[in-house]
Amino acid sequence: MRIAVTGATGVLGQEAVEALVAAGHEVTGVTRRDRGVPVIEGRGGTAVIADVFDSNDLARTFRGHDVVINTLAKVPVGMAAMRPLAWREDDRLHAEASVAIAQAAATAGVRRLIQESSAYLYPDNGSDWIGEDLALAVRNQAFRPRVREMRAAVDFATSGRSAVILRLAQLFGRDPHTTHALKATREGDPILLGRPDGYITLLHHTDAGRAFVAALRAGSGFYNVGGEPITRARWAKDLGSEAKAKGPAKFYPEITQALVGTRLDVQRRSQRISSVRFMSETGWWPTIGPSTPGWSRR
């Protein structure tokens, strides 16, 4: 297949490009800047410079492709995420660029759209499992960009077209967020939100890249994608082990957690996410977990 990947220079996009190329597909990586070209070519894709906010420019880029995969995101690292303005670019990518991408893909005759989304949109569900049918907790205006993005993907799935929306679990691996968490753990600084007995579901970037390949086999709809859920206390131990620290990663004091705001409050939610639907339909399976030695270097 001929597949276009937007956000191809990001952590997720790079993994998607490499996995798709390895699976034998012809991959076009879309970048907004010249410096993104060698990044995409280094993963085996063909780089194209385009304005992701311009649907006409994107339509020209997408023409002749069978599938478009959108992985665009720009999430601020660490407690900088407490500042509302830190989310401005990420919000614009989801609210404007993702909409332009879906519209351009339809105009260009693309038959399938695969859209990255987040499992953080689910509510705190304690120790109960979370399937795709559980209602999202997105009433706060902070989530409007993500909601608009999902609606654009759903609107694409008409006239014989299909849209696969992947609700990815918390990513970990060689990304800036995990690197920041490992550094804080080594230095003995608090880094974790939520309760030690709460659940967290993790997804290694390599497995996320493979999930985009597997999504080519999925029917239209929403799918959870993550590994085996673990408690945050277990994640604290795994972070400590990977960081070669003196002990587990530390949690922020409850008084601090109460002040983090809506954007980071989602990371306090206990989410025991089931990916059975995606696994059953596509055959995808996670291969790297938080207890896998050396996961931060893979």
PDB file of C-alpha atoms in Angstrom:
ATOM      1  CA  MET A   1       0.000   0.000   0.000  1.00  0.00           C
ATOM      2  CA  ARG A   2       0.965   3.631  -0.403  1.00  0.00           C
ATOM      3  CA  ILE A   3       0.679   5.209   3.025  1.00  0.00           C
ATOM      4  CA  ALA A   4       1.170   8.827   4.122  1.00  0.00           C
ATOM      5  CA  VAL A   5       2.146   9.522   7.731  1.00  0.00           C
ATOM      6  CA  THR A   6       1.684  12.965   9.268  1.00  0.00           C
ATOM      7  CA  GLY A   7       3.727  13.791  12.345  1.00  0.00           C
ATOM      8  CA  ALA A   8       6.382  11.532  10.835  1.00  0.00           C
ATOM      9  CA  THR A   9       9.282  13.201  12.676  1.00  0.00           C
ATOM     10  CA  GLY A  10       7.744  12.727  16.121  1.00  0.00           C
ATOM     11  CA  VAL A  11       8.411   9.718  18.334  1.00  0.00           C
ATOM     12  CA  LEU A  12       5.218   7.935  17.273  1.00  0.00           C
ATOM     13  CA  GLY A  13       5.511   8.946  13.636  1.00  0.00           C
ATOM     14  CA  GLN A  14       9.063   7.674  13.321  1.00  0.00           C
ATOM     15  CA  GLU A  15       8.093   4.318  14.802  1.00  0.00           C
ATOM     16  CA  ALA A  16       5.111   4.101  12.449  1.00  0.00           C
ATOM     17  CA  VAL A  17       7.211   4.891   9.368  1.00  0.00           C
ATOM     18  CA  GLU A  18       9.841   2.293  10.257  1.00  0.00           C
ATOM     19  CA  ALA A  19       7.281  -0.417  11.057  1.00  0.00           C
ATOM     20  CA  LEU A  20       5.300   0.248   7.870  1.00  0.00           C
ATOM     21  CA  VAL A  21       8.417   0.152   5.698  1.00  0.00           C
ATOM     22  CA  ALA A  22       9.497  -3.103   7.370  1.00  0.00           C
ATOM     23  CA  ALA A  23       6.043  -4.526   6.529  1.00  0.00           C
ATOM     24  CA  GLY A  24       6.643  -3.790   2.840  1.00  0.00           C
ATOM     25  CA  HIS A  25       4.595  -0.624   2.378  1.00  0.00           C
ATOM     26  CA  GLU A  26       5.549   2.468   0.385  1.00  0.00           C
ATOM     27  CA  VAL A  27       5.602   5.233   2.981  1.00  0.00           C
ATOM     28  CA  THR A  28       5.501   9.010   2.578  1.00  0.00           C
ATOM     29  CA  GLY A  29       6.425  10.918   5.705  1.00  0.00           C
ATOM     30  CA  VAL A  30       4.983  14.426   5.940  1.00  0.00           C
ATOM     31  CA  THR A  31       7.095  17.089   7.663  1.00  0.00           C
ATOM     32  CA  ARG A  32       6.623  20.820   8.087  1.00  0.00           C
ATOM     33  CA  ARG A  33      10.318  21.674   7.985  1.00  0.00           C
ATOM     34  CA  ASP A  34      13.436  20.874   5.950  1.00  0.00           C
ATOM     35  CA  ARG A  35      15.183  19.436   8.989  1.00  0.00           C
ATOM     36  CA  GLY A  36      12.589  16.676   9.149  1.00  0.00           C
ATOM     37  CA  VAL A  37      13.609  15.224   5.779  1.00  0.00           C
ATOM     38  CA  PRO A  38      16.688  13.262   6.950  1.00  0.00           C
ATOM     39  CA  VAL A  39      14.754  11.987   9.987  1.00  0.00           C
ATOM     40  CA  ILE A  40      12.101  10.409   7.764  1.00  0.00           C
ATOM     41  CA  GLU A  41      14.575   9.115   5.206  1.00  0.00           C
ATOM     42  CA  GLY A  42      16.593   7.585   8.043  1.00  0.00           C
ATOM     43  CA  ARG A  43      13.541   5.474   8.900  1.00  0.00           C
ATOM     44  CA  GLY A  44      13.164   4.328   5.295  1.00  0.00           C
ATOM     45  CA  GLY A  45      10.364   6.640   4.173  1.00  0.00           C
ATOM     46  CA  THR A  46      10.116   9.264   1.447  1.00  0.00           C
ATOM     47  CA  ALA A  47       9.880  12.767   2.894  1.00  0.00           C
ATOM     48  CA  VAL A  48       7.503  15.452   1.667  1.00  0.00           C
ATOM     49  CA  ILE A  49       7.297  18.980   3.078  1.00  0.00           C
ATOM     50  CA  ALA A  50       3.717  20.205   3.509  1.00  0.00           C
ATOM     51  CA  ASP A  51       1.672  22.580   5.652  1.00  0.00           C
ATOM     52  CA  VAL A  52      -0.444  20.373   7.926  1.00  0.00           C
ATOM     53  CA  PHE A  53      -2.879  23.255   8.494  1.00  0.00           C
ATOM     54  CA  ASP A  54      -3.554  23.707   4.751  1.00  0.00           C
ATOM     55  CA  SER A  55      -6.063  21.145   3.448  1.00  0.00           C
ATOM     56  CA  ASN A  56      -5.310  22.017  -0.192  1.00  0.00           C
ATOM     57  CA  ASP A  57      -1.576  21.457   0.282  1.00  0.00           C
ATOM     58  CA  LEU A  58      -2.299  18.216   2.105  1.00  0.00           C
ATOM     59  CA  ALA A  59      -4.724  16.993  -0.578  1.00  0.00           C
ATOM     60  CA  ARG A  60      -1.979  17.354  -3.190  1.00  0.00           C
ATOM     61  CA  THR A  61       0.377  15.417  -0.904  1.00  0.00           C
ATOM     62  CA  PHE A  62      -2.133  12.635  -0.202  1.00  0.00           C
ATOM     63  CA  ARG A  63      -3.256  12.085  -3.793  1.00  0.00           C
ATOM     64  CA  GLY A  64      -2.423   8.560  -4.939  1.00  0.00           C
ATOM     65  CA  HIS A  65      -2.166   7.170  -1.392  1.00  0.00           C
ATOM     66  CA  ASP A  66      -4.371   4.404  -0.040  1.00  0.00           C
ATOM     67  CA  VAL A  67      -4.080   5.280   3.655  1.00  0.00           C
ATOM     68  CA  VAL A  68      -3.292   8.329   5.790  1.00  0.00           C
ATOM     69  CA  ILE A  69      -2.014   7.848   9.342  1.00  0.00           C
ATOM     70  CA  ASN A  70      -2.115  10.909  11.599  1.00  0.00           C
ATOM     71  CA  THR A  71       0.246  10.888  14.594  1.00  0.00           C
ATOM     72  CA  LEU A  72       0.539  14.653  15.168  1.00  0.00           C
ATOM     73  CA  ALA A  73       1.016  15.811  18.773  1.00  0.00           C
ATOM     74  CA  LYS A  74       3.206  18.182  20.788  1.00  0.00           C
ATOM     75  CA  VAL A  75       2.763  17.375  24.476  1.00  0.00           C
ATOM     76  CA  PRO A  76       4.746  19.537  26.958  1.00  0.00           C
ATOM     77  CA  VAL A  77       7.206  17.704  29.197  1.00  0.00           C
ATOM     78  CA  GLY A  78       7.022  17.473  32.987  1.00  0.00           C
ATOM     79  CA  MET A  79       5.357  20.056  35.199  1.00  0.00           C
ATOM     80  CA  ALA A  80       5.614  22.605  32.388  1.00  0.00           C
ATOM     81  CA  ALA A  81       2.306  21.042  31.363  1.00  0.00           C
ATOM     82  CA  MET A  82       0.679  22.912  34.266  1.00  0.00           C
ATOM     83  CA  ARG A  83       0.918  26.110  32.237  1.00  0.00           C
ATOM     84  CA  PRO A  84      -2.115  26.451  29.902  1.00  0.00           C
ATOM     85  CA  LEU A  85      -0.082  28.199  27.187  1.00  0.00           C
ATOM     86  CA  ALA A  86       2.273  25.210  27.059  1.00  0.00           C
ATOM     87  CA  TRP A  87      -0.537  23.271  25.351  1.00  0.00           C
ATOM     88  CA  ARG A  88      -1.211  25.859  22.660  1.00  0.00           C
ATOM     89  CA  GLU A  89       0.613  24.039  19.845  1.00  0.00           C
ATOM     90  CA  ASP A  90      -0.735  20.614  20.807  1.00  0.00           C
ATOM     91  CA  ASP A  91      -4.284  22.013  20.913  1.00  0.00           C
ATOM     92  CA  ARG A  92      -3.901  23.587  17.492  1.00  0.00           C
ATOM     93  CA  LEU A  93      -2.553  20.376  15.984  1.00  0.00           C
ATOM     94  CA  HIS A  94      -5.573  18.395  17.210  1.00  0.00           C
ATOM     95  CA  ALA A  95      -8.264  21.044  16.648  1.00  0.00           C
ATOM     96  CA  GLU A  96      -7.058  22.396  13.292  1.00  0.00           C
ATOM     97  CA  ALA A  97      -4.404  20.226  11.644  1.00  0.00           C
ATOM     98  CA  SER A  98      -6.162  16.916  12.328  1.00  0.00           C
ATOM     99  CA  VAL A  99      -9.377  18.304  10.853  1.00  0.00           C
ATOM    100  CA  ALA A 100      -7.508  19.542   7.770  1.00  0.00           C
ATOM    101  CA  ILE A 101      -5.856  16.122   7.405  1.00  0.00           C
ATOM    102  CA  ALA A 102      -9.178  14.252   7.497  1.00  0.00           C
ATOM    103  CA  GLN A 103     -10.762  16.642   5.006  1.00  0.00           C
ATOM    104  CA  ALA A 104      -7.746  16.523   2.683  1.00  0.00           C
ATOM    105  CA  ALA A 105      -7.637  12.735   2.790  1.00  0.00           C
ATOM    106  CA  ALA A 106     -11.282  12.579   1.696  1.00  0.00           C
ATOM    107  CA  THR A 107     -10.694  15.113  -1.078  1.00  0.00           C
ATOM    108  CA  ALA A 108      -7.655  13.178  -2.327  1.00  0.00           C
ATOM    109  CA  GLY A 109      -9.580   9.915  -2.595  1.00  0.00           C
ATOM    110  CA  VAL A 110      -7.875   8.177   0.320  1.00  0.00           C
ATOM    111  CA  ARG A 111      -9.940   5.201   1.480  1.00  0.00           C
ATOM    112  CA  ARG A 112      -8.662   4.761   5.050  1.00  0.00           C
ATOM    113  CA  LEU A 113      -7.685   7.130   7.866  1.00  0.00           C
ATOM    114  CA  ILE A 114      -5.892   5.906  10.993  1.00  0.00           C
ATOM    115  CA  GLN A 115      -6.027   8.487  13.763  1.00  0.00           C
ATOM    116  CA  GLU A 116      -3.941   8.458  16.948  1.00  0.00           C
ATOM    117  CA  SER A 117      -5.927   9.284  20.074  1.00  0.00           C
ATOM    118  CA  SER A 118      -5.437   8.909  23.831  1.00  0.00           C
ATOM    119  CA  ALA A 119      -6.747   6.520  26.459  1.00  0.00           C
ATOM    120  CA  TYR A 120      -6.399   9.353  28.974  1.00  0.00           C
ATOM    121  CA  LEU A 121      -9.825  10.501  27.793  1.00  0.00           C
ATOM    122  CA  TYR A 122     -11.432   7.702  29.798  1.00  0.00           C
ATOM    123  CA  PRO A 123     -12.541   8.425  33.382  1.00  0.00           C
ATOM    124  CA  ASP A 124     -11.001   7.009  36.541  1.00  0.00           C
ATOM    125  CA  ASN A 125     -12.486   3.513  36.722  1.00  0.00           C
ATOM    126  CA  GLY A 126     -10.747   2.168  39.804  1.00  0.00           C
ATOM    127  CA  SER A 127      -9.817  -1.506  39.439  1.00  0.00           C
ATOM    128  CA  ASP A 128     -12.561  -2.205  36.877  1.00  0.00           C
ATOM    129  CA  TRP A 129     -11.596  -2.883  33.266  1.00  0.00           C
ATOM    130  CA  ILE A 130     -12.047  -0.186  30.641  1.00  0.00           C
ATOM    131  CA  GLY A 131     -13.376  -1.219  27.254  1.00  0.00           C
ATOM    132  CA  GLU A 132     -14.114   0.909  24.224  1.00  0.00           C
ATOM    133  CA  ASP A 133     -17.795   1.244  25.174  1.00  0.00           C
ATOM    134  CA  LEU A 134     -17.102   3.166  28.382  1.00  0.00           C
ATOM    135  CA  ALA A 135     -18.139   6.823  28.037  1.00  0.00           C
ATOM    136  CA  LEU A 136     -15.275   9.311  27.843  1.00  0.00           C
ATOM    137  CA  ALA A 137     -14.726  12.011  30.487  1.00  0.00           C
ATOM    138  CA  VAL A 138     -14.244  14.971  28.140  1.00  0.00           C
ATOM    139  CA  ARG A 139     -16.677  17.654  29.320  1.00  0.00           C
ATOM    140  CA  ASN A 140     -13.935  20.103  30.287  1.00  0.00           C
ATOM    141  CA  GLN A 141     -13.085  22.550  27.503  1.00  0.00           C
ATOM    142  CA  ALA A 142      -9.447  21.440  27.693  1.00  0.00           C
ATOM    143  CA  PHE A 143     -10.468  18.293  25.826  1.00  0.00           C
ATOM    144  CA  ARG A 144     -12.279  20.072  22.973  1.00  0.00           C
ATOM    145  CA  PRO A 145      -9.353  19.783  20.520  1.00  0.00           C
ATOM    146  CA  ARG A 146      -9.247  16.012  20.986  1.00  0.00           C
ATOM    147  CA  VAL A 147     -13.024  15.748  20.617  1.00  0.00           C
ATOM    148  CA  ARG A 148     -12.943  17.795  17.419  1.00  0.00           C
ATOM    149  CA  GLU A 149     -10.181  15.551  16.088  1.00  0.00           C
ATOM    150  CA  MET A 150     -12.246  12.419  16.759  1.00  0.00           C
ATOM    151  CA  ARG A 151     -15.316  13.912  15.102  1.00  0.00           C
ATOM    152  CA  ALA A 152     -13.292  14.725  11.992  1.00  0.00           C
ATOM    153  CA  ALA A 153     -12.133  11.099  11.797  1.00  0.00           C
ATOM    154  CA  VAL A 154     -15.684   9.809  12.263  1.00  0.00           C
ATOM    155  CA  ASP A 155     -16.951  12.189   9.555  1.00  0.00           C
ATOM    156  CA  PHE A 156     -14.296  10.799   7.209  1.00  0.00           C
ATOM    157  CA  ALA A 157     -15.802   7.317   7.516  1.00  0.00           C
ATOM    158  CA  THR A 158     -18.606   7.839   5.000  1.00  0.00           C
ATOM    159  CA  SER A 159     -19.069   7.042   1.300  1.00  0.00           C
ATOM    160  CA  GLY A 160     -17.286   3.716   1.653  1.00  0.00           C
ATOM    161  CA  ARG A 161     -14.285   5.124   3.519  1.00  0.00           C
ATOM    162  CA  SER A 162     -13.067   3.747   6.865  1.00  0.00           C
ATOM    163  CA  ALA A 163     -11.560   5.378   9.946  1.00  0.00           C
ATOM    164  CA  VAL A 164      -9.663   3.571  12.692  1.00  0.00           C
ATOM    165  CA  ILE A 165      -9.152   5.578  15.885  1.00  0.00           C
ATOM    166  CA  LEU A 166      -6.497   4.178  18.209  1.00  0.00           C
ATOM    167  CA  ARG A 167      -6.790   5.150  21.868  1.00  0.00           C
ATOM    168  CA  LEU A 168      -3.187   4.663  22.889  1.00  0.00           C
ATOM    169  CA  ALA A 169      -2.176   3.966  26.489  1.00  0.00           C
ATOM    170  CA  GLN A 170       0.591   5.966  28.203  1.00  0.00           C
ATOM    171  CA  LEU A 171       3.663   5.801  26.012  1.00  0.00           C
ATOM    172  CA  PHE A 172       7.087   4.920  27.376  1.00  0.00           C
ATOM    173  CA  GLY A 173      10.503   4.294  25.860  1.00  0.00           C
ATOM    174  CA  ARG A 174      13.047   6.747  24.445  1.00  0.00           C
ATOM    175  CA  ASP A 175      10.752   9.770  24.370  1.00  0.00           C
ATOM    176  CA  PRO A 176      11.391  13.087  26.198  1.00  0.00           C
ATOM    177  CA  HIS A 177       8.687  12.365  28.796  1.00  0.00           C
ATOM    178  CA  THR A 178      10.157   9.030  29.856  1.00  0.00           C
ATOM    179  CA  THR A 179      13.688  10.440  29.754  1.00  0.00           C
ATOM    180  CA  HIS A 180      12.517  13.200  32.102  1.00  0.00           C
ATOM    181  CA  ALA A 181      10.885  10.636  34.416  1.00  0.00           C
ATOM    182  CA  LEU A 182      14.023   8.481  34.549  1.00  0.00           C
ATOM    183  CA  LYS A 183      16.201  11.507  35.314  1.00  0.00           C
ATOM    184  CA  ALA A 184      13.901  12.596  38.155  1.00  0.00           C
ATOM    185  CA  THR A 185      13.900   9.043  39.517  1.00  0.00           C
ATOM    186  CA  ARG A 186      17.691   8.864  39.524  1.00  0.00           C
ATOM    187  CA  GLU A 187      17.874  12.213  41.325  1.00  0.00           C
ATOM    188  CA  GLY A 188      15.284  11.213  43.917  1.00  0.00           C
ATOM    189  CA  ASP A 189      12.730  13.824  42.834  1.00  0.00           C
ATOM    190  CA  PRO A 190       8.974  13.094  42.783  1.00  0.00           C
ATOM    191  CA  ILE A 191       7.631  12.348  39.307  1.00  0.00           C
ATOM    192  CA  LEU A 192       4.481  10.194  39.558  1.00  0.00           C
ATOM    193  CA  LEU A 193       0.858  11.293  39.854  1.00  0.00           C
ATOM    194  CA  GLY A 194      -2.060   9.267  41.152  1.00  0.00           C
ATOM    195  CA  ARG A 195      -2.312   6.649  43.904  1.00  0.00           C
ATOM    196  CA  PRO A 196       0.149   3.761  44.287  1.00  0.00           C
ATOM    197  CA  ASP A 197      -2.757   1.277  44.184  1.00  0.00           C
ATOM    198  CA  GLY A 198      -4.265   2.865  41.065  1.00  0.00           C
ATOM    199  CA  TYR A 199      -3.838   1.249  37.667  1.00  0.00           C
ATOM    200  CA  ILE A 200      -1.797   2.485  34.731  1.00  0.00           C
ATOM    201  CA  THR A 201      -1.657   0.993  31.245  1.00  0.00           C
ATOM    202  CA  LEU A 202       1.559   1.460  29.303  1.00  0.00           C
ATOM    203  CA  LEU A 203       2.546   1.133  25.638  1.00  0.00           C
ATOM    204  CA  HIS A 204       6.123   1.032  24.387  1.00  0.00           C
ATOM    205  CA  HIS A 205       6.808   3.141  21.310  1.00  0.00           C
ATOM    206  CA  THR A 206       8.006   0.143  19.327  1.00  0.00           C
ATOM    207  CA  ASP A 207       4.710  -1.637  19.975  1.00  0.00           C
ATOM    208  CA  ALA A 208       2.824   1.555  19.086  1.00  0.00           C
ATOM    209  CA  GLY A 209       4.569   1.596  15.713  1.00  0.00           C
ATOM    210  CA  ARG A 210       3.532  -2.017  15.133  1.00  0.00           C
ATOM    211  CA  ALA A 211      -0.032  -1.118  16.132  1.00  0.00           C
ATOM    212  CA  PHE A 212      -0.316   1.295  13.194  1.00  0.00           C
ATOM    213  CA  VAL A 213       0.596  -1.564  10.859  1.00  0.00           C
ATOM    214  CA  ALA A 214      -1.939  -3.837  12.548  1.00  0.00           C
ATOM    215  CA  ALA A 215      -4.605  -1.117  12.244  1.00  0.00           C
ATOM    216  CA  LEU A 216      -4.528  -1.641   8.471  1.00  0.00           C
ATOM    217  CA  ARG A 217      -6.388  -4.893   9.179  1.00  0.00           C
ATOM    218  CA  ALA A 218      -9.000  -3.384  11.514  1.00  0.00           C
ATOM    219  CA  GLY A 219     -12.518  -2.364  10.636  1.00  0.00           C
ATOM    220  CA  SER A 220     -13.791   1.167  11.207  1.00  0.00           C
ATOM    221  CA  GLY A 221     -14.119   2.063  14.862  1.00  0.00           C
ATOM    222  CA  PHE A 222     -12.411   2.867  18.141  1.00  0.00           C
ATOM    223  CA  TYR A 223      -9.753   0.596  19.613  1.00  0.00           C
ATOM    224  CA  ASN A 224      -7.805   0.625  22.871  1.00  0.00           C
ATOM    225  CA  VAL A 225      -4.111  -0.147  22.438  1.00  0.00           C
ATOM    226  CA  GLY A 226      -1.917  -0.916  25.430  1.00  0.00           C
ATOM    227  CA  GLY A 227      -0.007  -3.540  27.360  1.00  0.00           C
ATOM    228  CA  GLU A 228      -0.965  -5.396  30.518  1.00  0.00           C
ATOM    229  CA  PRO A 229      -2.217  -2.892  33.148  1.00  0.00           C
ATOM    230  CA  ILE A 230      -0.162  -2.658  36.339  1.00  0.00           C
ATOM    231  CA  THR A 231      -0.456  -0.675  39.550  1.00  0.00           C
ATOM    232  CA  ARG A 232       1.392   2.614  39.806  1.00  0.00           C
ATOM    233  CA  ALA A 233       3.376   1.154  42.695  1.00  0.00           C
ATOM    234  CA  ARG A 234       4.667  -1.499  40.298  1.00  0.00           C
ATOM    235  CA  TRP A 235       5.448   1.179  37.695  1.00  0.00           C
ATOM    236  CA  ALA A 236       7.384   3.113  40.348  1.00  0.00           C
ATOM    237  CA  LYS A 237       9.542   0.032  40.968  1.00  0.00           C
ATOM    238  CA  ASP A 238      10.072  -0.547  37.249  1.00  0.00           C
ATOM    239  CA  LEU A 239      11.113   3.072  36.738  1.00  0.00           C
ATOM    240  CA  GLY A 240      13.540   2.805  39.623  1.00  0.00           C
ATOM    241  CA  SER A 241      15.007  -0.388  38.219  1.00  0.00           C
ATOM    242  CA  GLU A 242      15.412   1.003  34.695  1.00  0.00           C
ATOM    243  CA  ALA A 243      16.922   4.234  36.045  1.00  0.00           C
ATOM    244  CA  LYS A 244      19.300   2.219  38.263  1.00  0.00           C
ATOM    245  CA  ALA A 245      18.144   4.383  41.154  1.00  0.00           C
ATOM    246  CA  LYS A 246      18.420   3.598  44.845  1.00  0.00           C
ATOM    247  CA  GLY A 247      14.714   2.923  45.108  1.00  0.00           C
ATOM    248  CA  PRO A 248      11.350   3.244  43.328  1.00  0.00           C
ATOM    249  CA  ALA A 249      10.234   6.444  41.641  1.00  0.00           C
ATOM    250  CA  LYS A 250       8.533   8.834  44.037  1.00  0.00           C
ATOM    251  CA  PHE A 251       4.970  10.139  43.974  1.00  0.00           C
ATOM    252  CA  TYR A 252       4.126  13.811  44.281  1.00  0.00           C
ATOM    253  CA  PRO A 253       2.551  14.699  47.653  1.00  0.00           C
ATOM    254  CA  GLU A 254      -1.243  14.714  47.593  1.00  0.00           C
ATOM    255  CA  ILE A 255      -1.368  18.469  48.189  1.00  0.00           C
ATOM    256  CA  THR A 256       0.750  19.021  45.073  1.00  0.00           C
ATOM    257  CA  GLN A 257      -1.363  16.612  43.021  1.00  0.00           C
ATOM    258  CA  ALA A 258      -4.490  18.562  43.939  1.00  0.00           C
ATOM    259  CA  LEU A 259      -3.046  21.634  42.210  1.00  0.00           C
ATOM    260  CA  VAL A 260      -1.872  20.151  38.890  1.00  0.00           C
ATOM    261  CA  GLY A 261      -4.926  21.259  36.890  1.00  0.00           C
ATOM    262  CA  THR A 262      -7.081  19.523  34.307  1.00  0.00           C
ATOM    263  CA  ARG A 263      -4.337  18.715  31.822  1.00  0.00           C
ATOM    264  CA  LEU A 264      -2.252  16.692  34.252  1.00  0.00           C
ATOM    265  CA  ASP A 265      -5.128  15.502  36.409  1.00  0.00           C
ATOM    266  CA  VAL A 266      -5.888  12.836  33.777  1.00  0.00           C
ATOM    267  CA  GLN A 267      -2.609  11.177  34.787  1.00  0.00           C
ATOM    268  CA  ARG A 268      -4.019  10.647  38.271  1.00  0.00           C
ATOM    269  CA  ARG A 269      -6.850   8.476  36.944  1.00  0.00           C
ATOM    270  CA  SER A 270      -6.808   4.743  37.602  1.00  0.00           C
ATOM    271  CA  GLN A 271      -7.211   3.147  34.179  1.00  0.00           C
ATOM    272  CA  ARG A 272      -7.144  -0.616  33.736  1.00  0.00           C
ATOM    273  CA  ILE A 273      -7.503  -0.631  29.984  1.00  0.00           C
ATOM    274  CA  SER A 274      -8.421  -3.681  27.934  1.00  0.00           C
ATOM    275  CA  SER A 275      -7.000  -4.021  24.412  1.00  0.00           C
ATOM    276  CA  VAL A 276      -8.730  -7.329  23.722  1.00  0.00           C
ATOM    277  CA  ARG A 277     -10.830  -5.946  20.860  1.00  0.00           C
ATOM    278  CA  PHE A 278      -7.793  -4.695  18.949  1.00  0.00           C
ATOM    279  CA  MET A 279      -5.791  -7.845  19.663  1.00  0.00           C
ATOM    280  CA  SER A 280      -8.624 -10.128  18.564  1.00  0.00           C
ATOM    281  CA  GLU A 281      -9.317  -8.248  15.340  1.00  0.00           C
ATOM    282  CA  THR A 282      -5.760  -7.615  14.198  1.00  0.00           C
ATOM    283  CA  GLY A 283      -3.483 -10.147  15.903  1.00  0.00           C
ATOM    284  CA  TRP A 284      -1.385  -7.351  17.427  1.00  0.00           C
ATOM    285  CA  TRP A 285       0.293  -8.095  20.745  1.00  0.00           C
ATOM    286  CA  PRO A 286       2.627  -5.995  22.953  1.00  0.00           C
ATOM    287  CA  THR A 287       6.220  -7.262  23.006  1.00  0.00           C
ATOM    288  CA  ILE A 288       7.950  -4.829  25.405  1.00  0.00           C
ATOM    289  CA  GLY A 289       6.717  -4.172  28.935  1.00  0.00           C
ATOM    290  CA  PRO A 290       7.960  -2.050  31.838  1.00  0.00           C
ATOM    291  CA  SER A 291       9.724  -5.101  33.309  1.00  0.00           C
ATOM    292  CA  THR A 292      11.612  -5.807  30.066  1.00  0.00           C
ATOM    293  CA  PRO A 293      15.305  -5.067  30.765  1.00  0.00           C
ATOM    294  CA  GLY A 294      16.648  -2.083  28.870  1.00  0.00           C
ATOM    295  CA  TRP A 295      13.277  -0.863  27.604  1.00  0.00           C
ATOM    296  CA  SER A 296      14.422   2.790  27.659  1.00  0.00           C
ATOM    297  CA  ARG A 297      17.151   2.023  25.112  1.00  0.00           C
ATOM    298  CA  ARG A 298      15.033   0.109  22.612  1.00  0.00           C
TER     299      ARG A 298
END
